[in-house]
XYZ file of C-alpha atoms in Angstrom:
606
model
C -50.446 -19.835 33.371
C -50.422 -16.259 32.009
C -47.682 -13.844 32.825
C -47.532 -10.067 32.164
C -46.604 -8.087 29.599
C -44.826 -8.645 26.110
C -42.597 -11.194 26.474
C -44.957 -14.060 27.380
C -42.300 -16.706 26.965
C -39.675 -14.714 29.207
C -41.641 -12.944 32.121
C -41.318 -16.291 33.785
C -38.066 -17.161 33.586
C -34.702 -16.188 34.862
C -33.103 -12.682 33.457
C -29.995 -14.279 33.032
C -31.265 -16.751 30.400
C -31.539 -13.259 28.189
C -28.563 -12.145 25.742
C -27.418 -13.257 22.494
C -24.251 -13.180 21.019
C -23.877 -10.909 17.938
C -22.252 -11.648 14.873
C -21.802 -15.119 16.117
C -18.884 -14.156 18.203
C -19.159 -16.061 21.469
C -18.502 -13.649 24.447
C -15.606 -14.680 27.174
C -16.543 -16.698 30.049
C -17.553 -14.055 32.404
C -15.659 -13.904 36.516
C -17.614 -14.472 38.892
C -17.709 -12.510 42.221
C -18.060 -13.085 45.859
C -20.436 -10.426 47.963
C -20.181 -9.460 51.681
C -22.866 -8.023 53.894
C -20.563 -4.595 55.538
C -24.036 -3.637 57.209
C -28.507 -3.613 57.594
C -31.052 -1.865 58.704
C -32.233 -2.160 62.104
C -35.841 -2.392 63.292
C -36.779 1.028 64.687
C -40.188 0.557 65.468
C -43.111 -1.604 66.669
C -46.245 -2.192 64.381
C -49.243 -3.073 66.465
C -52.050 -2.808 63.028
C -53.189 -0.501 61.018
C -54.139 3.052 62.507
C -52.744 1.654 66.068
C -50.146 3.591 68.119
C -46.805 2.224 67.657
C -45.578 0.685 71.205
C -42.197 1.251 72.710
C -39.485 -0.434 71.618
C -37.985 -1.964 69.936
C -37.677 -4.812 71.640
C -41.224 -4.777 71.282
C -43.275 -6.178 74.290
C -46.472 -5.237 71.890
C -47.100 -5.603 68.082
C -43.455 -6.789 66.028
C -40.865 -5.045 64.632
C -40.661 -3.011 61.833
C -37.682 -1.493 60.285
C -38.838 1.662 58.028
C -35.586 2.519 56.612
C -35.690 0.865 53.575
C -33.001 1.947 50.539
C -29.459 3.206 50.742
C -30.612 6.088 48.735
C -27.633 7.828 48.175
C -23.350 6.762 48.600
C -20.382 9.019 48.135
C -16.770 8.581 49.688
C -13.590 10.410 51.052
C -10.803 9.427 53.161
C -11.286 5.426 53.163
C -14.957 6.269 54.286
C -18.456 5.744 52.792
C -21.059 8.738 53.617
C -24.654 7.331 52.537
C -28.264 8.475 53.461
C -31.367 6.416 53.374
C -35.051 6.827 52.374
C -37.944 5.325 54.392
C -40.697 3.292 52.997
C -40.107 4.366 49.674
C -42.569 1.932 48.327
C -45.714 3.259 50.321
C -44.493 7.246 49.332
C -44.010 6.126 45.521
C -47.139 4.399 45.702
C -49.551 7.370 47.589
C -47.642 10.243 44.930
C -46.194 8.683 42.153
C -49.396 6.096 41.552
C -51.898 8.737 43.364
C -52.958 4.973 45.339
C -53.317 6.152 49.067
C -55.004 2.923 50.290
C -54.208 1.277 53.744
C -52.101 -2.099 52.660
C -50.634 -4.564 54.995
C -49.695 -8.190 54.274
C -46.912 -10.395 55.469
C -43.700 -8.239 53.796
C -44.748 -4.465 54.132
C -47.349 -2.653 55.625
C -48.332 0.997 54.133
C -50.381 2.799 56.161
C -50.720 6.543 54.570
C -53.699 8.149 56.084
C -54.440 5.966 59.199
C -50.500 6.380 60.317
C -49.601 7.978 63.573
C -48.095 10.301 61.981
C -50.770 11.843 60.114
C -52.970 11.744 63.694
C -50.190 13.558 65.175
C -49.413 16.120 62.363
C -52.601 16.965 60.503
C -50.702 19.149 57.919
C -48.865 16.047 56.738
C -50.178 14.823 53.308
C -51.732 11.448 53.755
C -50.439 10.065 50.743
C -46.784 10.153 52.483
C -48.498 9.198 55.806
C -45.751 6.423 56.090
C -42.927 9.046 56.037
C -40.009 8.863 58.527
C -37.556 11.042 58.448
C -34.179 9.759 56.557
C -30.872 8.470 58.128
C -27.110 8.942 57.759
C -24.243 6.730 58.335
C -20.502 6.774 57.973
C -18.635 3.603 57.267
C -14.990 3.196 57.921
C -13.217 0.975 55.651
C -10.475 0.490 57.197
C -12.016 -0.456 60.988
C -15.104 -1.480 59.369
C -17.080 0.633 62.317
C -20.790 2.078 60.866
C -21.071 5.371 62.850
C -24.997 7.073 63.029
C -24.249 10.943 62.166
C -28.298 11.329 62.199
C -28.135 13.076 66.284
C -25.895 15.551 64.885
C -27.792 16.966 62.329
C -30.827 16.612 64.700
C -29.276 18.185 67.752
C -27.231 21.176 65.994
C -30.019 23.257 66.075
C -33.934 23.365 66.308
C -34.050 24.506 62.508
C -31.892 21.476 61.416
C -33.825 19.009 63.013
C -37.437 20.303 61.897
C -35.212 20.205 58.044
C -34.681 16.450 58.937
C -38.244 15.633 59.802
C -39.647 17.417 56.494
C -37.211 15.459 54.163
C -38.333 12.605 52.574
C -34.926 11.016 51.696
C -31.243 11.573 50.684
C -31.827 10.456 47.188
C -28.301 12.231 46.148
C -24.507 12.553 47.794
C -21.179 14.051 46.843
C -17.720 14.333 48.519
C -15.251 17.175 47.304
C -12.983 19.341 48.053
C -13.462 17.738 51.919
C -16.963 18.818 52.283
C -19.734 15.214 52.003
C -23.327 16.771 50.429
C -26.329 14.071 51.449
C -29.416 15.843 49.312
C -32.958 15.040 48.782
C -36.910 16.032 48.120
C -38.594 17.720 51.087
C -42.051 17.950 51.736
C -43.491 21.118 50.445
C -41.927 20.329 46.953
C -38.567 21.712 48.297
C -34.555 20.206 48.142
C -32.663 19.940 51.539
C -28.937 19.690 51.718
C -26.888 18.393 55.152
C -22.990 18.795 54.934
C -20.450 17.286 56.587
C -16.024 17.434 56.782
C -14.788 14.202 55.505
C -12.102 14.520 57.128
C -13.492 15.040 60.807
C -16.804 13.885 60.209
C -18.113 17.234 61.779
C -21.700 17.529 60.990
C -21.424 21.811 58.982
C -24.974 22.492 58.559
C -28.241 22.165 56.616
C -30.083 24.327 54.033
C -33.229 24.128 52.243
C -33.310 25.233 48.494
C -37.578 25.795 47.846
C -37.032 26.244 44.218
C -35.857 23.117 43.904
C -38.174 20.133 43.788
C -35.848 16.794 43.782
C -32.577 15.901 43.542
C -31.224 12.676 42.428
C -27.322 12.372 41.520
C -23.923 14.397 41.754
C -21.472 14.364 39.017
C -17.825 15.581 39.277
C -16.336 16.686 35.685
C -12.734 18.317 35.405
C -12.764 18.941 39.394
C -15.837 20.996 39.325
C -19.068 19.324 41.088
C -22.431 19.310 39.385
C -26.213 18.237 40.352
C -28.908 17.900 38.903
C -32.676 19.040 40.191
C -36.174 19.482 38.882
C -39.079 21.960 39.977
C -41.945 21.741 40.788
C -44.077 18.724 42.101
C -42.361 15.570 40.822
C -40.158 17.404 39.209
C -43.197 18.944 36.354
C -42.196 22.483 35.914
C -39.203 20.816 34.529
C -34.980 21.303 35.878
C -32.012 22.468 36.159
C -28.139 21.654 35.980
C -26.046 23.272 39.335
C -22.382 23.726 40.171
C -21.219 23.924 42.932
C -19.476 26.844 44.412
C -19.686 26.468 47.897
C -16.839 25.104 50.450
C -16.466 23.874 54.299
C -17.634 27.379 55.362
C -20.254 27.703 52.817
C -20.999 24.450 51.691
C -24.506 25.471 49.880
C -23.641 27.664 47.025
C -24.753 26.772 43.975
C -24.774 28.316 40.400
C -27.301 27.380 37.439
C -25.728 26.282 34.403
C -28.008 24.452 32.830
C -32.045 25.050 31.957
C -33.910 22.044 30.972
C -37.493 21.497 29.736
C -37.894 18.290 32.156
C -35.951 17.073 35.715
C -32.447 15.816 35.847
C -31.872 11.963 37.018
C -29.012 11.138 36.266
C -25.367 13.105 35.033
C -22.359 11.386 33.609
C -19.205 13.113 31.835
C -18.869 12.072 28.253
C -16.272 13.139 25.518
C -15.368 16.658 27.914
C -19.176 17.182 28.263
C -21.596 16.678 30.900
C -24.433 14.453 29.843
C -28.171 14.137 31.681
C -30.880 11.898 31.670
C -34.349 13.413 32.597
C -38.060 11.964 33.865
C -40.940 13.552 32.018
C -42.632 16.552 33.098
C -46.002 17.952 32.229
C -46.235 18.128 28.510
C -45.642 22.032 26.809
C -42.873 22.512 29.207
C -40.730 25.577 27.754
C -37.369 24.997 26.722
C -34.975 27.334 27.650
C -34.210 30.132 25.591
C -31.129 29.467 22.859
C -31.898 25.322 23.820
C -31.730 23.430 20.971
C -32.334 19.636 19.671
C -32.224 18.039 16.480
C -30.317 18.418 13.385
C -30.394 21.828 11.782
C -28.841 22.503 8.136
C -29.074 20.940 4.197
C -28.126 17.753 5.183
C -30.703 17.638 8.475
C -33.257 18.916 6.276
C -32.638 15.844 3.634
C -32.297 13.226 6.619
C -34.895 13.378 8.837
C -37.752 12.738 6.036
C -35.946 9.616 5.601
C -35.628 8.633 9.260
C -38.962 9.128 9.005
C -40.013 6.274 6.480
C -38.628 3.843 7.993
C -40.043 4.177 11.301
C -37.444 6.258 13.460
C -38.654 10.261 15.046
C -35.972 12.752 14.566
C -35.406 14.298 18.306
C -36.500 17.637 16.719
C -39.802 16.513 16.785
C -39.883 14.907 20.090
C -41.390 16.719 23.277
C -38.600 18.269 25.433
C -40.738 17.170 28.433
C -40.705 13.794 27.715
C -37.819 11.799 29.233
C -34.786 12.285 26.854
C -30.914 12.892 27.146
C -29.603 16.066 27.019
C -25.999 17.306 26.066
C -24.131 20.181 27.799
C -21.694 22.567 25.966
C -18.262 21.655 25.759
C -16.405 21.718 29.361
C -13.846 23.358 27.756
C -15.501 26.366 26.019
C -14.115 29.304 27.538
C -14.034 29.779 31.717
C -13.433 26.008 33.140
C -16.438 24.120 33.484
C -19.663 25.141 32.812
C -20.834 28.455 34.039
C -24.031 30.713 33.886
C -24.049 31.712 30.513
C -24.470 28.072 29.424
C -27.783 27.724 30.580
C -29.969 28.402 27.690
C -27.277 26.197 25.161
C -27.688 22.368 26.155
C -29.082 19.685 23.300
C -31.716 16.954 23.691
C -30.280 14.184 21.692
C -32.161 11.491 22.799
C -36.033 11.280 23.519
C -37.823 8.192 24.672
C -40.776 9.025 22.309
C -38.334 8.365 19.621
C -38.858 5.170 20.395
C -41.696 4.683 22.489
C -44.888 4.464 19.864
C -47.456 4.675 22.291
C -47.412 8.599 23.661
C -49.437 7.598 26.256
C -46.811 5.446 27.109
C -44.048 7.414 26.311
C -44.925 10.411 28.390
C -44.157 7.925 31.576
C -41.119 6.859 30.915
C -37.833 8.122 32.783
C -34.641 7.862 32.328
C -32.592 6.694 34.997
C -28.520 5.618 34.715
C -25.872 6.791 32.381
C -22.086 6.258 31.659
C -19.667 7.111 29.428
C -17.780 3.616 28.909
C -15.148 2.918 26.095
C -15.794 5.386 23.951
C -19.732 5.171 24.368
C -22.288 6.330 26.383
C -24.963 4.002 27.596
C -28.098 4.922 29.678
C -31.579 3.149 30.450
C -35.070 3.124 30.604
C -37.036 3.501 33.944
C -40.792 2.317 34.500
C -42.601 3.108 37.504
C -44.722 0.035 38.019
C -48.390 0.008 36.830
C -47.752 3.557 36.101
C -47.667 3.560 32.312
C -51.339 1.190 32.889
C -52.958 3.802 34.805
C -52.489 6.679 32.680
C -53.954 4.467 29.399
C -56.481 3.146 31.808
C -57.459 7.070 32.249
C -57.489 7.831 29.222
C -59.119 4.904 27.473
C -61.059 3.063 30.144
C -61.448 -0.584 29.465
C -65.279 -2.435 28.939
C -64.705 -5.319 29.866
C -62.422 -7.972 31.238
C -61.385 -9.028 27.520
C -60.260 -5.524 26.952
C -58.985 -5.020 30.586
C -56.829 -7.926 30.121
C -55.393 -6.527 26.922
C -54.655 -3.195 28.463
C -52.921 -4.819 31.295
C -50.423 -7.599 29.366
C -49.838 -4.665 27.056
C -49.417 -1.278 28.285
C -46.391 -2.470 30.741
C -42.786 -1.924 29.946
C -39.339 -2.963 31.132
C -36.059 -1.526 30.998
C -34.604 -0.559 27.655
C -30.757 -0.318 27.212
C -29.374 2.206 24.602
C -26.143 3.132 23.682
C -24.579 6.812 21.968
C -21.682 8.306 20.146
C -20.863 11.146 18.002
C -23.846 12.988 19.498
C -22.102 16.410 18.538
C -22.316 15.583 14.839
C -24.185 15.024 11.725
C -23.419 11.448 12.219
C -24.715 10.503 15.726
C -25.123 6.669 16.171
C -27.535 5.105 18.472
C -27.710 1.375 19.238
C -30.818 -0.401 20.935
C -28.740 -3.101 23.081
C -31.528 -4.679 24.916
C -35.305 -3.803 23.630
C -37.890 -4.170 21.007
C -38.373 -4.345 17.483
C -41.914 -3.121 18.083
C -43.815 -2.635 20.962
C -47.767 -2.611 21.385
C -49.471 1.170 20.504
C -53.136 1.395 21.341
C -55.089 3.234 18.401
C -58.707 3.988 19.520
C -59.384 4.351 16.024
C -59.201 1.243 14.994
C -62.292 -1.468 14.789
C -64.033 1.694 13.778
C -63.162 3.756 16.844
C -63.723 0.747 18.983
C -60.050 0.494 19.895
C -57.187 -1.775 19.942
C -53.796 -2.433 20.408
C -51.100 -2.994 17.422
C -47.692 -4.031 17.618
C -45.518 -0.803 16.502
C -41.981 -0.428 14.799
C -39.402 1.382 17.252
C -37.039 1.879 14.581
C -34.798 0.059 15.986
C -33.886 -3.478 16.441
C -32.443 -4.774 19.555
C -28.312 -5.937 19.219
C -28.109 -7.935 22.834
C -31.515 -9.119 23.826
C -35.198 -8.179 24.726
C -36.615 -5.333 27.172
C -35.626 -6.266 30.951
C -32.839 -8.189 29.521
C -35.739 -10.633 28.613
C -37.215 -9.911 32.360
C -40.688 -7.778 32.219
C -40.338 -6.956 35.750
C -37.031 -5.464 35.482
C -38.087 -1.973 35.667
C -35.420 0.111 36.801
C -32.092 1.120 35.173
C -31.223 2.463 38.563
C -27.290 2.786 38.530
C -24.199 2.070 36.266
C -20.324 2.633 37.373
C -17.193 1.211 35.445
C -15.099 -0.639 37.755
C -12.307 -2.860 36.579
C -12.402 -2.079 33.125
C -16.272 -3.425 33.188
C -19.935 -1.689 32.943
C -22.144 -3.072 36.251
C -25.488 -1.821 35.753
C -28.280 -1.964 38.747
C -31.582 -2.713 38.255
C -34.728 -3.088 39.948
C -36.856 -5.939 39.565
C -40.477 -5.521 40.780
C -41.792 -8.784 40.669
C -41.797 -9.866 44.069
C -43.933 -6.883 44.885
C -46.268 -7.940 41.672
C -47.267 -10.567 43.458
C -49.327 -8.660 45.551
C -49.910 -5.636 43.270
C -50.915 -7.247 40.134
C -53.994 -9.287 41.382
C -54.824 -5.631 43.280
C -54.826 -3.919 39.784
C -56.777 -6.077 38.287
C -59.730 -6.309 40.199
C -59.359 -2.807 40.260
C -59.917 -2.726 36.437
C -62.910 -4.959 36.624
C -61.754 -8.242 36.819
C -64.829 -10.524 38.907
C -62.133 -12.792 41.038
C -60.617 -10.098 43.237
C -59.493 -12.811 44.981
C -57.033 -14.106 41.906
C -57.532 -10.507 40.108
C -58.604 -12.257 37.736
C -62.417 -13.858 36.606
C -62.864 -17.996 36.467
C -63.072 -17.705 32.334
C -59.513 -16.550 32.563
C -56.202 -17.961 33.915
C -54.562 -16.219 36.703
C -51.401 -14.486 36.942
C -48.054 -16.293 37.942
C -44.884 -15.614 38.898
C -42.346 -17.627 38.879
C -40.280 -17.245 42.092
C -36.847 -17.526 40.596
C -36.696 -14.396 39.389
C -37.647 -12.773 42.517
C -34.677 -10.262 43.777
C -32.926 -7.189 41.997
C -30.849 -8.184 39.252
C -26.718 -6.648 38.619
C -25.599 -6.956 34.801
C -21.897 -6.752 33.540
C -20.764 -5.656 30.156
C -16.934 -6.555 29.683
C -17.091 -5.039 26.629
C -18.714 -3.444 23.750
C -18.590 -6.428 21.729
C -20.382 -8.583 23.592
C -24.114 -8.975 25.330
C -24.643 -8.355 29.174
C -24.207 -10.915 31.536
C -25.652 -11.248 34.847
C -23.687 -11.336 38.078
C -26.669 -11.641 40.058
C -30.418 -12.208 39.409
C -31.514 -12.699 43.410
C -30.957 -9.801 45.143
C -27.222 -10.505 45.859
C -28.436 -13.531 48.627
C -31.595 -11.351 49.961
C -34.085 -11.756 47.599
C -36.152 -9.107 48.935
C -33.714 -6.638 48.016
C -35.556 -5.746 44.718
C -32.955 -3.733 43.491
C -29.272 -2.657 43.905
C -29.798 1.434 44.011
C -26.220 2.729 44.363
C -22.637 1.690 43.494
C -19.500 3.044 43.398
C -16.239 1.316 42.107
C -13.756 -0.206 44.676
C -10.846 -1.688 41.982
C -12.228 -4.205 40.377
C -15.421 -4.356 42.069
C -17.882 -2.404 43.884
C -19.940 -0.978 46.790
C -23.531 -1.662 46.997
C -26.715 0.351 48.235
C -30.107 -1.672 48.149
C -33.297 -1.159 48.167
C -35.570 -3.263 50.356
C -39.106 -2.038 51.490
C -40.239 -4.911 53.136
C -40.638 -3.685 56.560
C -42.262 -6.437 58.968
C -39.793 -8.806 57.443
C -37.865 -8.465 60.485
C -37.543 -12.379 62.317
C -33.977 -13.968 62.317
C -35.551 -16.923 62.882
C -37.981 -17.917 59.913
C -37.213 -18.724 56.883
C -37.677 -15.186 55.103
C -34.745 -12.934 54.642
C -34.908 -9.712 56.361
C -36.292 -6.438 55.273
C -34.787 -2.988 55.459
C -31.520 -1.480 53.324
C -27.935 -3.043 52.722
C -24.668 -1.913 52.244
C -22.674 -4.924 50.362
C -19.053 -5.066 48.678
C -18.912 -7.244 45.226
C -15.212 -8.347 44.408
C -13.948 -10.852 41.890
C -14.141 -14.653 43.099
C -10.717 -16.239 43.659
């Protein structure tokens, strides 16, 4: 058996065999907690094949059900309520943009369907590689009666203009409650942001706007009573972003100010030590910083350092690309007017870059960053991999002879999450710690074997305190989430390798492997995966002594929930948003858990 990537004896088992104890002290036992379904996705359409009109229903009298809406993309609450949006099919969009891989797929979990959908017949300006678009959802759940109530119609029927805003949005990736007014945000077709707001104390539906500067939104932040987002520009975010507060209220609930200029999108914002801190996904490289930005040390003792960082293996941020993923610091919250205001645009630091790490800048340049959260006195953020995506771009650019060499690139080109944490970051004495990740990590220099090419296992300059990349999981890909509930760090991942199944064997032949049937040619063995590790995986620090340890490595009883996308705290435990594309899993009565999003509570066992 031969599993991906570079932990060969790990890929295949369990994530929550991962995590050593450091300086021998032996961590607490950890509580275990009890999870309850509060409420699914629906089928809300019948699949009769590929390219074939969709029947009525459902119930479907032709084809089978299919439920679309597949993550609980975004989660805020007010008033005893939850306020969430949803994103549909997010698997077949991320795979026809993100991986440029626009190909008709259908198998016994999903079916993608891009240029051959309906809705490409029917609307010829839609781009077929988000053929499988449907426009997004939102709910409100009452805590207290436990009733899910549909606000979709009312955004729909306010107004013709609101309802064609609907149609063109591609999810609400981002939501926000304050000051009474609920914010469900997200990327629009035609590289735009829309915005739907709502009371949360009446639940009446206030209005929509689209922002066309804007080119995704991912997360709200509240610091010091003053909201924040963060947005990028441009397609996929490559002209790179910017930080916004909010000014707006229940009469105007889309003003916004820009008080922060960054070289690359904002992902995620946390509030850290009275400053707001982002993480950001990489943009085209020679994005401009804006003017007065700075990164890196600066004086004598910077001057003295950084050669030295440099022999021994670690890149001083100064020299990393501000387009590349990184973490950026805001100005103090404090520093003058309240909050952060116009003037602090140009004046946020990068103080983290993934190609300080990253050796490969192939590699590097793919990387986001997703999570981050200030938590007893550090802050911690992650790594996030879009699947096969770091392959493709060193397949581009160094294109594999063989099946030897193709085999190479594949097992080691892939990466998992990494786990870092900060402090100090506005000194001459910022400390970074690598909790989960490698010691080195595989570089491909097509100089070597005189210019033939191959791969060599590079320093990161760091070495790992808690455990290997993925928390010793190579399909753990996402750092999607992180929220402090109970005095603990949860921290929501995704875990791709239940769709691996399918996409890995699909790569390979792609790459010029003779078996397309295995991927894989008879010389060679093929790829396995183990299903226990199938499911999205939900780690726990309980301190900052102590490794991670899992609460749940299965998708939190749904295994085809690959990943838990949103939390918030609820005491000492915590709502959950998932994410589960599998849309023609939709039959009570097999054996197969169902497709489609959930919205779960986590609380302490006992």
């Amino acid at each position: 058996m031969v599993v991906l990537g570079v932990l060969p004896a790990l890929a295949a088992t369990p994530s929550a065999a991962a995590g050593t104890t450091i300086a021998g002290l032996l961590p607490p036992t950890p509580p275990t907690f009890q999870h309850e379904l509060l409420a699914k996705a629906a089928p809300d359409e019948c699949f009769n094949g590929i390219g074939m009109p969709y029947p009525a229903g459902p119930p479907c009298e032709q084809g089978q059900p299919k439920v679309n809406q597949a993550y609980v993309w975004s989660l805020a609450r007010a008033n005893n309520r939850l306020w969430f949006g949803t994103g549909a099919n997010v698997n077949c969009i991320v795979g026809g943009t993100t991986l440029s891989r626009p190909n008709p797929r259908l198998n016994d979990d999903y079916v993608c369907e891009f240029a051959e959908s309906q809705i490409v017949d029917q609307n010829p300006t839609m781009p077929t590689n988000v053929g499988d678009h449907r426009h997004p959802r939102a709910y409100v759940y009452d805590e207290t009666s436990r009733v899910l109530t549909e606000k979709t119609d009312d955004i729909k029927n306010r107004s013709a203009d609101d309802a064609s805003r609907l149609r063109r949005t591609l999810g609400l990736r981002a939501g926000a409650t304050h000051q009474g007014v609920v914010i469900l945000a997200g990327p629009a077709l035609g590289q735009s942001v829309s915005m739907f707001a709502f009371d949360t104390t009446t639940g009446q539906y206030l209005g929509s706007a689209n922002f066309p500067k804007y080119g995704n939104i991912r997360n709200f932040v509240i610091a010091d009573n003053v909201l924040y987002a963060g947005v990028g520009v441009g397609a996929n975010g490559r002209e790179g972003g910017y930080v916004l507060r909010w000014a707006g209220d229940r009469t105007n609930p889309f003003n916004f100010v820009e008080v922060g200029q960054l070289a690359a999108q904002v992902a995620d914002l946390a509030v850290h030590e009275g400053r707001i801190f982002v993480s950001t996904w990489s943009a085209a490289s020679g994005g401009a910083l804006a003017a007065g930005s700075t990164t890196g040390s600066s004086g004598l003792i910077g001057n003295l350092l950084d050669p030295l960082l440099g022999l021994i293996g670690i890149k001083p941020v100064e020299d990393a690309d501000p387009g590349v993923a990184g973490v950026w610091m805001s100005p103090p919250l404090a520093n003058g007017e309240p909050g952060l205001t116009a003037g602090d645009a140009g004046g946020w630091k990068l103080v983290w870059s993934a190609s300080s790490y990253e050796p490969d800048p192939i590699i590097a340049a793919t990387y986001g960053l997703g999570a981050l959260m200030s938590y007893d006195g550090y802050l911690y953020w992650g790594t996030m991999h879009v699947p096969m995506k770091s392959t493709s771009k060193v397949a581009e650019a160094y294109p594999p002879g063989d099946e030897v060499e193709a085999r190479a690139l594949l097992e080691n080109s892939q990466r998992a999450v990494s786990i870092f944490r900060g402090k100090r970051f506005d000194t001459l004495f910022e400390q970074v710690d690598l909790l989960y990740g490698e010691e080195k990590l595989p570089a491909y220099d097509a100089t070597a074997n005189n210019g033939a090419g191959a791969w060599e296992n590079i320093s990161t300059g760091h070495r790992a305190l808690h455990g290997r990349i993925g928390f010793g999981n190579i399909y753990t890909n996402y750092t999607w989430t992180m929220e402090v509930a109970g005095g603990r760090l949860f921290i929501g991942t995704m875990d791709w390798s239940y769709l691996a199944k399918d996409l890995l064997p699909e790569t390979a032949a792609q790459m010029g492997f003779r078996n397309a049937a295995t991927g894989l040619s008879e010389e060679l063995d093929p790829i396995v995966i183990d299903p226990a590790i199938y499911g999205g995986d939900l780690w726990m620090y309980e301190s900052t002594l102590h490794p991670a340890t899992a609460v749940d490595t299965k998708g939190l009883g749904n295994h085809l929930n690959y990943g838990f996308r949103t939390m918030l705290p609820n005491g000492s435990g915590l709502y959950i948003g998932t994410a589960n594309p599998m849309n023609l899993r939709t039959d009570p009565t097999d054996d197969v858990p169902e497709g489609g999003w959930e919205l779960l509570k986590l609380v302490p066992a006992g």
